[in-house]
Amino acid sequence: MISKKNIKSRGIVLILCLLLAGVTCAQTTVTIQEKENAPIISKHIYGHFAEHLGRCIYGGFYVGEDSNIPNTNGVRTDIIEALKELKVPNLRWPGGCFADTYHWKDGIGAKEDRPTIVNQWWGGVTEDNSFGTHDFLNLCEALGAEPYLAANIGSGTVKEFTDWIQYVNHDGESPMANLRKENGRDKPWGVTYWGVGNEMWGCGGNMTPEYYANLYRQYATFMSSWNNDKGIYRIASGANVDDYHWTEVLMRDIPKHLIEGVALHSYSFVEWNDKGPAANFNEKQYFKTMERALNMETLITKHVAVMDKYDPDKKIDLIVDEWGGWYNVEEGTNPGFLYQQNTMRDAMIAGATLNIFNNHSERVKMANLAQTVNVLQAVILTDDEKMILTPTYHVMKMYAVHQDATLLPIDLKSDKYEFEGNSVPAISASASINKEGVAHVSLVNVDMNKAHKITLDFQKMKLNKATANILTSAKVQDHNSFENPNKIVVKEYEDFKFKKGTLELEVPAFSVIVFEIK
């Protein structure tokens, strides 16, 4: 329960009632209230991740300047435009596991002179390094997104790391600044966000948290912003799912002046050794995947409790820089490329997870969906010149209204979605109010079978106009394809009643609705 102390009288009360066989069941209640000193929902929660993995970079983002596909400096123009529509706030690169085998100097200078690299993590393919630092940072400029560089700790050196920072940030005479100018870029990009390694408990080196904490301290000590106006923001490689001990050691052993963020990674799937099909799944597979996705609430709550123990003033942020659905690859594709379809189940994962992040925005300040193009829970899929937008893309676009808005805290008592004796909350919700005083409420019904009737009481907010958009489809397995790219699109939702400050509607099974209330 949210305490009523220091809470303004203005509020929203949502009463949700499940209808089953014509009989009204117990009500589910969501109370949304304004609260003094409520946190801002950082736009960076809506970040993305682009790794050198499968067809995310080569054949996805990057087709080369000589391609017949319209491009801007080798990057597909249609992808740039689609991501600008999404208001992508930040983009993480070059990995992932790939980051700790990546040596940045291999990706600068004349493209014809760059050495090749074998991607030992993802498919064993040989890459020519034609997409490097300049290409990525120029892409971020085109998108209006902050770059988030994941640097090589596993197989690199302190000097290699700090040279990279100097190369992209130093605005004067220095060896790396001069090298950047020789390569055609006069002014620095000013990169603020830096990951100090990736998954150091696994592919980053199979380290213990104690060893990594000491290594982190060494690297962070030599990291300078080089007069970047926004400073430097150092993100420690954080825990794998529920490894709370890892978070404990980092928070305990790393001095507070050397760290700004701690990462967390968690994916949603059926079972690790058999993640299940991306599209032709059954209800058992759907339920297990949603059960794991909704567990993000528990993960964040428990990791934040550890962080609060050592950082009660909340100076260090939680950064969920890898999240999303992970399934078996599509039949006939390279198993190392992690290419999968994207269905209404993925829309459920996206909507519910973003609601969780919004509601924990006091500590969660950045998150990165894995991944942007052609890999895992992608927002964009490509096939030669063709491009489609996935259900996940549409949810991210619907939720963009929450970026940098003030959180409206909620007290949620949800009815259950039950399957074979187990249950998860059927309804997920979050709300915010922007600087113009416009409120937005995002609702997700993860129940695969049943609609939920909802009553929203806005009388205390003195609101008189509501509009809404919905994302839903006939089957939860439905997806957009290159043959039918608009099977699932956002539509205006008008099937609600708004009278005397009360709004009544029914949320269909497996659907996402975002309301705007003025």
Coordinates of C-alpha atoms in Angstrom, one line a residue:
M1 CA 0.0 0.0 0.0
I2 CA 1.1 3.6 -0.7
S3 CA 0.9 5.7 2.4
K4 CA -1.6 8.5 2.3
K5 CA 0.9 10.8 4.1
N6 CA 2.1 13.6 1.8
I7 CA -0.3 12.5 -1.0
K8 CA -2.4 15.1 -2.6
S9 CA -6.2 14.6 -2.6
R10 CA -6.1 14.5 -6.4
G11 CA -6.0 10.9 -7.6
I12 CA -7.2 8.3 -10.0
V13 CA -8.9 5.1 -8.9
L14 CA -9.2 2.2 -11.4
I15 CA -11.6 -0.6 -10.5
L16 CA -11.1 -3.7 -12.7
C17 CA -13.7 -6.5 -12.7
L18 CA -13.3 -9.8 -14.5
L19 CA -16.3 -11.2 -16.3
L20 CA -16.4 -15.0 -16.6
A21 CA -19.4 -16.9 -17.9
G22 CA -21.6 -13.9 -17.3
V23 CA -20.8 -13.8 -13.6
T24 CA -18.9 -10.9 -12.0
C25 CA -15.8 -12.0 -10.0
A26 CA -13.9 -10.2 -7.3
Q27 CA -12.8 -6.8 -8.3
T28 CA -9.2 -5.8 -9.0
T29 CA -8.3 -2.3 -7.9
V30 CA -5.6 0.0 -9.1
T31 CA -5.3 3.3 -7.2
I32 CA -3.2 5.9 -8.9
Q33 CA -2.3 9.0 -7.0
E34 CA -0.2 12.1 -7.3
K35 CA 2.6 12.2 -4.7
E36 CA 4.9 15.0 -3.6
N37 CA 8.5 14.4 -4.7
A38 CA 7.5 11.6 -7.0
P39 CA 10.4 10.6 -9.3
I40 CA 10.7 11.4 -13.0
I41 CA 10.4 8.5 -15.3
S42 CA 13.8 8.8 -17.1
K43 CA 13.5 8.7 -20.9
H44 CA 16.6 6.4 -20.8
I45 CA 14.4 3.5 -19.5
Y46 CA 13.3 3.3 -23.1
G47 CA 16.8 2.6 -24.4
H48 CA 17.9 -0.1 -27.0
F49 CA 20.8 -2.4 -27.5
A50 CA 22.7 -3.2 -30.7
E51 CA 25.3 -5.9 -30.6
H52 CA 27.5 -7.4 -33.3
L53 CA 25.3 -10.4 -33.3
G54 CA 23.7 -12.1 -36.3
R55 CA 22.1 -9.5 -38.6
C56 CA 21.7 -6.7 -36.1
I57 CA 24.6 -4.6 -37.4
Y58 CA 25.6 -6.1 -40.7
G59 CA 22.5 -6.8 -42.9
G60 CA 20.4 -5.0 -40.3
F61 CA 21.5 -1.4 -39.4
Y62 CA 24.4 -1.4 -41.8
V63 CA 24.2 -2.2 -45.5
G64 CA 27.2 -0.1 -46.7
E65 CA 27.3 3.1 -48.8
D66 CA 27.2 1.1 -52.1
S67 CA 24.0 -0.7 -51.3
N68 CA 20.9 -0.3 -53.5
I69 CA 18.9 0.0 -50.2
P70 CA 18.6 3.7 -49.4
N71 CA 21.1 4.6 -46.7
T72 CA 22.7 7.4 -44.8
N73 CA 26.5 6.8 -44.6
G74 CA 25.8 3.0 -45.0
V75 CA 23.0 2.9 -42.4
R76 CA 19.5 2.1 -43.7
T77 CA 17.5 5.3 -43.9
D78 CA 14.2 3.5 -43.2
I79 CA 15.6 2.2 -39.9
I80 CA 16.9 5.7 -38.9
E81 CA 13.4 7.1 -39.6
A82 CA 11.6 4.4 -37.7
L83 CA 13.8 4.7 -34.6
K84 CA 13.4 8.5 -34.7
E85 CA 9.6 7.9 -34.6
L86 CA 10.2 5.7 -31.6
K87 CA 12.1 8.5 -29.8
V88 CA 15.0 6.2 -28.9
P89 CA 16.8 8.0 -26.1
N90 CA 20.0 5.9 -26.0
L91 CA 21.6 3.0 -27.9
R92 CA 24.1 0.5 -26.3
W93 CA 26.9 -0.9 -28.5
P94 CA 29.0 -3.0 -29.5
G95 CA 27.8 -5.7 -27.0
G96 CA 27.0 -7.9 -25.1
C97 CA 29.6 -10.7 -25.1
F98 CA 31.1 -9.2 -28.2
A99 CA 32.2 -6.1 -26.3
D100 CA 34.9 -8.0 -24.4
T101 CA 36.6 -9.2 -27.5
Y102 CA 36.2 -5.9 -29.4
H103 CA 39.3 -3.7 -29.9
W104 CA 38.0 -0.3 -31.0
K105 CA 41.1 0.8 -32.9
D106 CA 40.3 -2.0 -35.4
G107 CA 37.2 -0.1 -36.4
I108 CA 38.6 3.3 -37.2
G109 CA 40.5 4.8 -40.2
A110 CA 40.1 3.8 -43.9
K111 CA 37.7 0.9 -44.1
E112 CA 39.9 -0.9 -46.7
D113 CA 42.7 -0.9 -44.2
R114 CA 40.8 -2.3 -41.2
P115 CA 41.6 -5.8 -40.0
T116 CA 39.0 -8.5 -39.9
I117 CA 37.7 -10.1 -36.7
V118 CA 36.1 -13.5 -36.1
N119 CA 33.0 -13.2 -34.0
Q120 CA 33.7 -16.1 -31.6
W121 CA 30.5 -15.6 -29.7
W122 CA 27.8 -15.5 -32.4
G123 CA 28.1 -17.9 -35.3
G124 CA 31.8 -17.7 -35.8
V125 CA 31.4 -15.3 -38.7
T126 CA 34.2 -13.1 -40.0
E127 CA 33.5 -9.4 -39.8
D128 CA 35.5 -6.7 -41.7
N129 CA 35.1 -3.9 -39.0
S130 CA 33.5 -1.6 -41.6
F131 CA 31.0 -0.5 -38.9
G132 CA 33.1 1.1 -36.1
T133 CA 33.2 4.0 -33.7
H134 CA 32.6 6.8 -36.1
D135 CA 29.7 4.9 -37.8
F136 CA 28.0 4.2 -34.5
L137 CA 28.4 7.6 -33.0
N138 CA 27.3 9.3 -36.2
L139 CA 24.2 7.0 -36.1
C140 CA 23.4 8.1 -32.6
E141 CA 23.6 11.7 -33.7
A142 CA 21.2 11.0 -36.6
L143 CA 18.8 9.4 -34.1
G144 CA 19.2 12.1 -31.5
A145 CA 20.1 9.3 -29.1
E146 CA 22.8 9.2 -26.4
P147 CA 25.5 6.6 -27.2
Y148 CA 26.2 4.0 -24.5
L149 CA 29.5 2.3 -25.2
A150 CA 30.3 -1.1 -23.6
A151 CA 34.0 -1.3 -23.3
N152 CA 36.4 -4.2 -23.3
I153 CA 37.5 -5.3 -19.9
G154 CA 37.8 -9.1 -20.5
S155 CA 40.5 -9.0 -23.1
G156 CA 41.5 -5.3 -23.1
T157 CA 43.7 -3.0 -21.0
V158 CA 43.2 0.1 -19.0
K159 CA 45.1 2.1 -21.6
E160 CA 43.0 0.8 -24.5
F161 CA 39.8 1.7 -22.6
T162 CA 41.0 5.2 -21.6
D163 CA 42.4 5.9 -25.1
W164 CA 38.9 5.2 -26.4
I165 CA 37.4 7.8 -24.0
Q166 CA 40.0 10.3 -25.0
Y167 CA 39.4 9.6 -28.7
V168 CA 35.7 10.4 -28.6
N169 CA 35.6 13.1 -25.9
H170 CA 38.8 15.1 -25.9
D171 CA 38.4 18.6 -27.4
G172 CA 42.0 19.7 -27.6
E173 CA 45.5 18.6 -28.4
S174 CA 46.1 15.0 -27.4
P175 CA 47.3 11.8 -29.2
M176 CA 43.8 10.3 -29.5
A177 CA 42.1 13.6 -30.3
N178 CA 44.6 14.2 -33.1
L179 CA 44.0 10.7 -34.4
R180 CA 40.3 11.3 -34.4
K181 CA 40.8 14.5 -36.4
E182 CA 43.0 12.6 -38.9
N183 CA 40.1 10.2 -39.4
G184 CA 37.8 13.0 -40.3
R185 CA 36.0 14.1 -37.1
D186 CA 37.1 17.5 -35.7
K187 CA 34.8 17.9 -32.8
P188 CA 34.4 15.2 -30.1
W189 CA 31.1 13.4 -29.7
G190 CA 30.9 13.8 -26.0
V191 CA 30.0 10.2 -24.8
T192 CA 28.6 10.2 -21.3
Y193 CA 27.6 6.5 -20.7
W194 CA 30.2 3.8 -20.4
G195 CA 29.8 0.2 -19.5
V196 CA 32.9 -1.1 -17.6
G197 CA 32.8 -4.6 -19.2
N198 CA 29.8 -6.9 -19.8
E199 CA 28.6 -10.0 -17.9
M200 CA 31.9 -10.4 -16.1
W201 CA 30.3 -13.3 -14.3
G202 CA 30.1 -15.2 -17.6
C203 CA 31.4 -14.4 -21.1
G204 CA 33.2 -11.3 -19.8
G205 CA 35.7 -13.5 -17.9
N206 CA 33.9 -15.9 -15.5
M207 CA 35.1 -13.7 -12.6
T208 CA 34.1 -13.7 -9.0
P209 CA 32.3 -10.5 -7.9
E210 CA 35.2 -9.7 -5.5
Y211 CA 37.8 -9.9 -8.3
Y212 CA 35.6 -7.8 -10.7
A213 CA 35.0 -5.2 -8.0
N214 CA 38.7 -4.7 -7.7
L215 CA 39.2 -4.6 -11.4
Y216 CA 36.4 -2.2 -11.8
R217 CA 38.0 0.2 -9.3
Q218 CA 41.2 0.2 -11.3
Y219 CA 39.5 1.0 -14.6
A220 CA 37.1 3.6 -13.1
T221 CA 40.0 5.4 -11.5
F222 CA 41.5 6.2 -14.9
M223 CA 38.3 7.1 -16.6
S224 CA 38.1 10.9 -17.3
S225 CA 35.3 12.8 -19.0
W226 CA 37.9 14.9 -20.8
N227 CA 35.8 18.0 -20.2
N228 CA 32.6 16.5 -21.6
D229 CA 30.0 18.9 -20.4
K230 CA 27.7 16.1 -19.2
G231 CA 30.5 14.4 -17.3
I232 CA 31.1 10.6 -17.4
Y233 CA 28.6 8.0 -16.2
R234 CA 30.2 4.6 -15.3
I235 CA 28.1 1.5 -15.3
A236 CA 29.4 -1.6 -13.5
S237 CA 28.7 -5.0 -15.0
G238 CA 25.9 -6.2 -12.7
A239 CA 24.1 -9.3 -11.7
N240 CA 22.7 -12.2 -13.7
V241 CA 19.0 -12.3 -12.8
D242 CA 18.8 -13.1 -9.0
D243 CA 22.4 -13.1 -8.1
Y244 CA 21.9 -10.7 -5.2
H245 CA 25.4 -11.5 -3.8
W246 CA 26.9 -10.0 -6.9
T247 CA 25.1 -6.7 -6.3
E248 CA 26.0 -6.9 -2.6
V249 CA 29.7 -7.1 -3.3
L250 CA 29.8 -4.3 -5.9
M251 CA 27.8 -2.0 -3.6
R252 CA 30.0 -2.9 -0.7
D253 CA 33.4 -2.8 -2.3
I254 CA 33.3 -0.1 -5.0
P255 CA 33.7 3.5 -3.6
K256 CA 30.7 5.6 -4.3
H257 CA 32.7 8.3 -6.1
L258 CA 33.8 5.7 -8.7
I259 CA 30.4 4.5 -9.8
E260 CA 27.1 5.9 -11.2
G261 CA 25.2 2.8 -12.1
V262 CA 25.0 -1.0 -11.6
A263 CA 23.6 -3.2 -14.3
L264 CA 21.2 -6.1 -14.2
H265 CA 20.4 -8.7 -17.0
S266 CA 17.3 -10.8 -17.2
Y267 CA 15.6 -12.5 -20.2
S268 CA 12.2 -14.2 -20.5
F269 CA 11.9 -17.7 -21.9
V270 CA 10.3 -21.1 -21.2
E271 CA 13.4 -23.0 -20.0
W272 CA 17.0 -22.1 -20.5
N273 CA 17.8 -25.3 -22.4
D274 CA 14.6 -25.2 -24.4
K275 CA 13.4 -21.7 -24.8
G276 CA 10.4 -22.7 -26.8
P277 CA 9.2 -21.5 -30.2
A278 CA 8.9 -17.7 -30.9
A279 CA 5.5 -17.9 -32.7
N280 CA 3.9 -21.4 -32.6
F281 CA 3.8 -21.6 -28.8
N282 CA 1.1 -23.1 -26.6
E283 CA -0.5 -21.7 -23.4
K284 CA 1.9 -23.5 -21.1
Q285 CA 4.9 -22.0 -22.9
Y286 CA 3.1 -18.6 -22.9
F287 CA 2.4 -18.7 -19.2
K288 CA 5.9 -19.7 -18.3
T289 CA 7.4 -16.9 -20.3
M290 CA 5.1 -14.3 -18.8
E291 CA 5.8 -15.7 -15.3
R292 CA 9.5 -15.1 -15.9
A293 CA 8.9 -11.6 -17.4
L294 CA 6.7 -10.5 -14.5
N295 CA 9.4 -11.7 -12.1
M296 CA 11.2 -8.5 -13.0
E297 CA 9.2 -6.9 -10.2
T298 CA 10.8 -9.2 -7.7
L299 CA 14.3 -8.9 -9.1
I300 CA 14.2 -5.1 -9.0
T301 CA 12.7 -5.0 -5.5
K302 CA 15.3 -7.3 -4.1
H303 CA 18.3 -5.8 -5.9
V304 CA 17.2 -2.3 -4.9
A305 CA 16.9 -3.5 -1.2
V306 CA 20.6 -4.5 -1.4
M307 CA 21.5 -1.1 -3.0
D308 CA 19.5 0.8 -0.3
K309 CA 21.6 -1.0 2.3
Y310 CA 24.8 0.6 1.1
D311 CA 23.4 3.7 -0.7
P312 CA 20.3 4.9 1.2
D313 CA 20.5 8.3 -0.6
K314 CA 20.0 6.5 -3.9
K315 CA 23.0 8.1 -5.6
I316 CA 23.7 5.0 -7.6
D317 CA 21.2 3.9 -10.3
L318 CA 20.0 0.5 -11.4
I319 CA 20.5 -0.1 -15.1
V320 CA 18.6 -3.0 -16.7
D321 CA 20.7 -2.9 -19.8
E322 CA 19.6 -6.3 -21.2
W323 CA 16.0 -7.5 -21.1
G324 CA 13.4 -9.1 -23.4
G325 CA 12.1 -12.4 -24.7
W326 CA 14.5 -15.1 -25.8
Y327 CA 13.2 -18.1 -27.8
N328 CA 14.5 -20.8 -30.1
V329 CA 15.7 -19.4 -33.4
E330 CA 13.5 -19.6 -36.5
E331 CA 13.8 -22.8 -38.4
G332 CA 16.5 -22.7 -41.1
T333 CA 18.4 -19.8 -39.6
N334 CA 21.9 -19.8 -38.0
P335 CA 21.5 -20.8 -34.3
G336 CA 24.2 -18.3 -33.4
F337 CA 22.3 -15.4 -34.9
L338 CA 19.3 -15.5 -32.5
Y339 CA 16.8 -14.4 -35.1
Q340 CA 13.2 -14.9 -33.9
Q341 CA 9.7 -13.8 -34.7
N342 CA 7.9 -11.2 -32.6
T343 CA 4.3 -11.8 -31.6
M344 CA 1.6 -10.4 -29.3
R345 CA 3.4 -12.3 -26.5
D346 CA 6.3 -10.0 -27.0
A347 CA 4.0 -7.0 -26.8
M348 CA 2.8 -8.4 -23.4
I349 CA 6.4 -8.7 -22.2
A350 CA 7.3 -5.2 -23.4
G351 CA 4.2 -3.5 -21.9
A352 CA 4.4 -5.3 -18.5
T353 CA 8.1 -4.8 -18.2
L354 CA 8.0 -1.1 -19.0
N355 CA 5.3 -0.7 -16.4
I356 CA 7.6 -2.3 -13.9
F357 CA 10.4 0.0 -14.8
N358 CA 8.2 3.1 -14.7
N359 CA 6.9 2.1 -11.2
H360 CA 10.5 1.7 -10.0
S361 CA 11.8 4.9 -11.6
E362 CA 13.2 6.2 -8.3
R363 CA 16.1 3.7 -8.8
V364 CA 15.8 2.4 -12.3
K365 CA 17.2 5.1 -14.6
M366 CA 18.1 3.2 -17.7
A367 CA 17.1 0.0 -19.5
N368 CA 18.0 -1.5 -22.9
L369 CA 15.7 -3.8 -24.8
A370 CA 17.6 -6.6 -26.5
Q371 CA 17.9 -6.1 -29.4
T372 CA 17.0 -3.4 -31.9
V373 CA 17.1 -5.2 -35.3
N374 CA 16.8 -8.9 -36.3
V375 CA 18.0 -10.3 -32.9
L376 CA 15.9 -11.5 -29.9
Q377 CA 13.0 -9.2 -29.1
A378 CA 13.7 -6.8 -31.9
V379 CA 11.6 -3.8 -32.7
I380 CA 12.6 -4.1 -36.4
L381 CA 13.0 -7.1 -38.7
T382 CA 14.6 -6.9 -42.2
D383 CA 14.8 -9.1 -45.3
D384 CA 17.0 -7.6 -47.9
E385 CA 15.2 -4.3 -48.9
K386 CA 12.1 -5.2 -46.8
M387 CA 11.5 -3.9 -43.3
I388 CA 8.7 -4.5 -40.8
L389 CA 7.9 -3.1 -37.4
T390 CA 7.1 -5.6 -34.7
P391 CA 4.4 -5.5 -32.0
T392 CA 7.2 -4.6 -29.6
Y393 CA 8.0 -1.5 -31.7
H394 CA 4.4 -0.4 -31.4
V395 CA 4.3 -0.8 -27.6
M396 CA 7.5 1.2 -27.3
K397 CA 6.0 3.9 -29.4
M398 CA 2.8 3.9 -27.4
Y399 CA 4.7 4.2 -24.1
A400 CA 7.0 7.0 -25.3
V401 CA 4.5 9.4 -23.6
H402 CA 6.0 8.4 -20.2
Q403 CA 9.5 9.6 -21.1
D404 CA 10.6 12.3 -18.7
A405 CA 7.1 12.6 -17.2
T406 CA 6.5 12.5 -13.4
L407 CA 5.4 9.1 -12.0
L408 CA 1.9 8.7 -10.6
P409 CA 2.5 6.0 -8.0
I410 CA 0.0 3.2 -8.0
D411 CA -1.4 0.7 -5.5
L412 CA -2.3 -2.4 -7.6
K413 CA -4.5 -5.3 -6.3
S414 CA -4.8 -7.4 -9.4
D415 CA -7.0 -10.4 -10.2
K416 CA -5.0 -13.5 -11.3
Y417 CA -4.3 -15.2 -14.6
E418 CA -4.3 -18.8 -13.6
F419 CA -2.9 -21.8 -15.4
E420 CA -2.5 -25.4 -14.1
G421 CA -2.6 -24.4 -10.5
N422 CA -0.2 -21.4 -10.9
S423 CA -1.0 -17.8 -11.2
V424 CA 0.4 -14.3 -12.1
P425 CA -1.2 -10.9 -11.9
A426 CA -3.5 -10.5 -14.9
I427 CA -3.2 -6.7 -15.0
S428 CA -0.2 -4.5 -15.2
A429 CA -0.3 -0.7 -15.1
S430 CA 1.7 2.4 -14.7
A431 CA 0.9 6.1 -15.0
S432 CA 2.5 9.5 -15.4
I433 CA 1.7 13.1 -15.7
N434 CA 3.7 15.4 -18.0
K435 CA 4.7 19.1 -17.6
E436 CA 1.5 20.2 -19.4
G437 CA -0.6 18.4 -16.9
V438 CA -1.7 15.6 -19.2
A439 CA -1.9 12.2 -17.6
H440 CA -1.2 8.9 -19.3
V441 CA -2.2 5.4 -18.1
S442 CA -0.8 2.3 -19.7
L443 CA -2.7 -1.0 -19.1
V444 CA -1.7 -4.5 -20.0
N445 CA -3.9 -7.6 -19.7
V446 CA -1.6 -10.6 -19.9
D447 CA -4.4 -13.0 -19.5
M448 CA -4.4 -15.2 -22.6
N449 CA -8.1 -16.1 -22.4
K450 CA -10.2 -13.5 -20.6
A451 CA -11.1 -9.8 -21.0
H452 CA -11.2 -7.6 -17.9
K453 CA -13.8 -4.9 -17.3
I454 CA -12.3 -1.7 -15.9
T455 CA -13.8 1.4 -14.3
L456 CA -11.5 4.4 -13.9
D457 CA -12.6 7.2 -11.6
F458 CA -11.2 10.6 -12.5
Q459 CA -13.6 12.8 -10.6
K460 CA -11.0 14.2 -8.2
M461 CA -8.8 15.2 -11.0
K462 CA -11.5 17.2 -12.7
L463 CA -10.7 15.8 -16.1
N464 CA -13.2 15.9 -18.9
K465 CA -11.6 14.3 -21.9
A466 CA -10.1 10.9 -22.6
T467 CA -8.6 9.3 -25.7
A468 CA -6.9 5.9 -26.1
N469 CA -5.0 3.6 -28.4
I470 CA -4.9 -0.1 -28.3
L471 CA -2.7 -2.9 -29.6
T472 CA -4.3 -6.3 -29.9
S473 CA -5.0 -9.1 -32.3
A474 CA -7.1 -12.2 -32.9
K475 CA -4.5 -14.6 -31.5
V476 CA -1.6 -14.2 -29.1
Q477 CA 0.6 -16.0 -31.6
D478 CA -0.2 -13.4 -34.3
H479 CA 2.8 -11.4 -35.7
N480 CA 3.7 -9.1 -38.6
S481 CA 5.4 -10.7 -41.5
F482 CA 7.1 -9.5 -44.7
E483 CA 4.0 -10.7 -46.6
N484 CA 1.6 -9.0 -44.2
P485 CA 3.6 -6.2 -42.4
N486 CA 0.5 -4.5 -40.9
K487 CA -1.4 -7.4 -39.4
I488 CA -0.8 -5.9 -36.0
V489 CA -0.9 -2.1 -35.7
V490 CA -1.9 0.5 -33.1
K491 CA -5.5 1.5 -33.5
E492 CA -7.7 4.2 -31.9
Y493 CA -9.7 2.7 -29.0
E494 CA -13.2 4.1 -28.6
D495 CA -15.1 1.3 -26.8
F496 CA -15.3 3.1 -23.5
K497 CA -17.7 5.4 -21.7
F498 CA -16.7 8.6 -20.1
K499 CA -19.3 10.3 -17.9
K500 CA -19.1 12.6 -14.9
G501 CA -15.4 11.8 -14.4
T502 CA -15.9 8.0 -14.6
L503 CA -14.5 6.0 -17.5
E504 CA -15.6 2.4 -18.1
L505 CA -14.0 0.0 -20.6
E506 CA -13.1 -3.6 -21.1
V507 CA -9.5 -4.6 -21.8
P508 CA -9.4 -7.6 -24.2
A509 CA -7.2 -10.6 -23.6
F510 CA -3.5 -10.1 -24.4
S511 CA -3.8 -6.4 -25.2
V512 CA -2.1 -3.1 -24.4
I513 CA -4.1 0.2 -24.0
V514 CA -2.6 3.6 -23.3
F515 CA -5.0 6.4 -22.2
E516 CA -4.4 10.1 -22.5
I517 CA -6.5 12.1 -20.0
K518 CA -6.8 15.9 -20.0

